[in-house]
Amino acid sequence: MAGLKEDPILGIDGITIKEELEIGKPEIDRSREDHPVLETGGAVIKGESLINNRSVIDKVREEGSCGQGERDMVPPISNSIHRSGSRPQLDLSKAAIEGTFEERDPTILLPNQSDDISHLALDIGGSLIKLVYFSRHQDRPTNDKRKKTGKERFGIANGYRRSYPILGGRLHFVKFETSKINECLDFISSKQLHCGGMDSHSWHSETSPNGNAVIKATGGGAYKFADLFKERLGVSLDKEDEMDCLVAGANFLLKAIRHEAFTHMEGQKEFVQIDQNDLFPYLLVNIGSGVSMIKVDGDGKFERVSGTNVGGGTYWGLGRLLTKCKSFDELLELSQRGDNRTIDMLVGDIYGGMDYNKIGLSASTIASSFGKTISEKKELADYRPEDISLSLLRMISYNIGQISYLNALRFGLKRIFFGGFFIRGHAYTMDTISFAVHFWSKGEAQAMFLRHEGFLGALGAFMSYEKHGLDDLMVHQLVERFPMGAPYTGGKIHGPPLGDLNEKISWMEKFVQKGTEITAPVPMDPPGTTGLGGFEVPSSKGGTLRSDASALNVGVLHLVPTLEVFSQLADPKMYEPNTIDLSDHNELEYWFTVLSEHLSDLVDKAVASEGGTDDAKRRGDAFARAFSAHLARLMEEPAAYGKLGLANLLELREECLREFQFVDVYRSIKQRENEASLAVLPDLLAELDSMTEETRLLTLIEGVLAANIFDWGSRACVELYHKGTIIEIYRMSRNKMQRPWRVDDFDVFKERMLGSGDKKPRPHKRALLFVDNSGADVVLGMLPLARELLQRGTEVVLVANSLPALNDVTAMELPDIVAEAAKHCDILRRAAEAGGLLVDAMINTSDGSKENSSSVPLMVVENGCGSPCIDLRQVSSELAAAAKDADLIILEGMGRALHTNFNARFKCEALKLAMVKNQRLAEKLIKGNIYDCVCRYEPAS
């Protein structure tokens, strides 16, 4: 970076630390603008006593420790002061200036400084070791000239964003069998998790941790294996109470993860959104080697009220003796092919095939688990291991379900949450427990399960690091991703971190192969075969089930403290972004087919965007394999990754592209379309200015609808691109605009904008325009509409994607597009200057003037996502701030106005504009046809 010295030395409180130290080069982060703070783990010290003069700004390099120029997300730091002498040397890796060069004393953060090694926590049980570890985000934009003016305009003061010393990052979940603890230790060592976590500079580090290094652990193994961890890794285990951790982990998940809890009956998984204000009390049943039943009354308020020694250890132990299985998962797989009628004594076996109606027992009810073996002259070898495994699983699951309900009954609890690695995401186990609870409670109590079921203790131990502040995170600040390319799956495939893309591609191929190997059929029992206490056998429907579902069903939790809930939602609790219901299998199959058919064209675009090199082709093939594997997984079990909507599928596709380093597939296409559209914009604006007010408003809405045809996510529209130029297609689309449209509220919107008779309506104060595609869509459609609103005295905020998705315009690209458009329009120029968009731009205006008039501002904010759709429960903090004073929202495009948010209601006025480019969507949503138009106006709710 220009103006920065090449040999920086930081002098802090008399300590001089040179850049040449192995702990890494400091890094500048221009995106933050809070007051000077020095963070040293839990230590937070404000003021000029540490940063004494302006010259320190010039003494820190822009380049980060891994030499990639990427930045960590750095939130404001709290004002508490805490010093610790546990680490004698400051850790400058990833050091960053927080703020701008205009500030006299910018913040310097040391994000990796820590009082103890707090990137990892373990739950070491008798059967399994569970790990939760943290890695930092390194994918933030490097330079965004919108930020400062936007923060000032929207009143985002220093400290507006909530303070989390953990910063933004990712929480990873891994498991190992306790008997293979050395593999676990190898995993920790290979990732250097005991040396400060997953930051790239430490991946291949040979340095050993500080002798005083401590990591949090819970479970009996924290005592049993403490010496081994000290010997192998040189770290001490700080032992946390097991029950404390279980409850803390469960409370966090239930309050912070949107689709964490679910019911499971007859093979059907349904997610339950828990109101955190109505969470307590509940019964937590943790099924590990044994079973603990805990009544939870609040954060840190709980009591172990019961338990049983018949649990997961019992199932595995007896199963190993009786079937010779070598692993828990193998035993579960075996049960899926079993028939327990050969082993269990049923009521019908006692009563000659008859029911015992007097007391409500059907012939299929289990009278005695394993009871049939008493009267048969058979040896163990004469019974099928599959039948033994299933009978054993039923016996233990029914028993746990019944005891759990009886304890819930004691305390009047209606909700019971089951967790622990006995469940393992196994459909038959969950069905059995659910039926037991449902039967004995006569439907009054509900068995619910947790997707992170086995990680409650490990997550609670991780949260016990006080400086993390995780307990204050909210549901909208965590996003779950399901990448392919992680260096492990359930602890079975692991090794050094995959810094090399070739390694990632090779590993991904192993993952696909492994995923095929572990697919096993789910038994489809006829009704009335077995049961307990009169209810029928649980039947796990769905065709196939992966036995290690718990490993595949848990993704990486991305912690993004800067995400907020969109403040203009009329009812955030009832808001559901997805319009298409993918719980309908036919609907699911249709959209999976659409995505699969579009895949080859997308791969071609991705490879072309990287110059068509051999490396790009290999990455393109890897992306196609990975995304196809995701689709296959979701076809197999739609709820595997949580509640599934079309928006989730589209976002998953973009995540897969980014994972294989395709950052912006349509970059060159967007540039060409922008240039072509900007070339004809002056003529369009002149034409609009010659119209009457009423004609102009209709033409503007027609223009938005016509320009929205340019969508590379639609196969029908892709075909149009081969039939003419962008301008020819736009004119053709405009010429076909005939009212009434399929959804046509234009006249109502016109009356709101223009009034009727002599009555002139008040102009809107601030309009949020959610823009869609690059090229004609934004340049010839949305910018002229924004210009009209500006002329009427309305502040305009253009809301665009934070990250690329298809040919959607991004917030980083919009200022340059606006700057080019402003060269030909004084209205746009003055508004852009007022909104801070032209600070660095050289604008050639028609009159040569540069004065900043009293024009209302035109601003740009990012929406916080990188998908064609948008979930308004998770938007950027700057969009959330901009929305507070908005009284008009315009959602444009299929992704934002139809696929999502078509049914959303807002506190302020809303206009939803889109051209439908999918026949199925047209039929389902508006009972229309492809290329029908939607102009839906909704008054404030």
XYZ file of C-alpha atoms in Angstrom, residues 283 306 342 504 510 689 809 830 865:
9
model
C -36.264 -31.775 30.385
C -32.974 -38.858 37.284
C -37.626 -63.683 15.732
C -9.158 -30.399 -1.550
C -12.830 -39.490 -1.407
C -37.920 13.618 -19.126
C -24.859 -6.739 -9.034
C -25.734 15.512 -6.964
C -25.629 -12.258 1.715
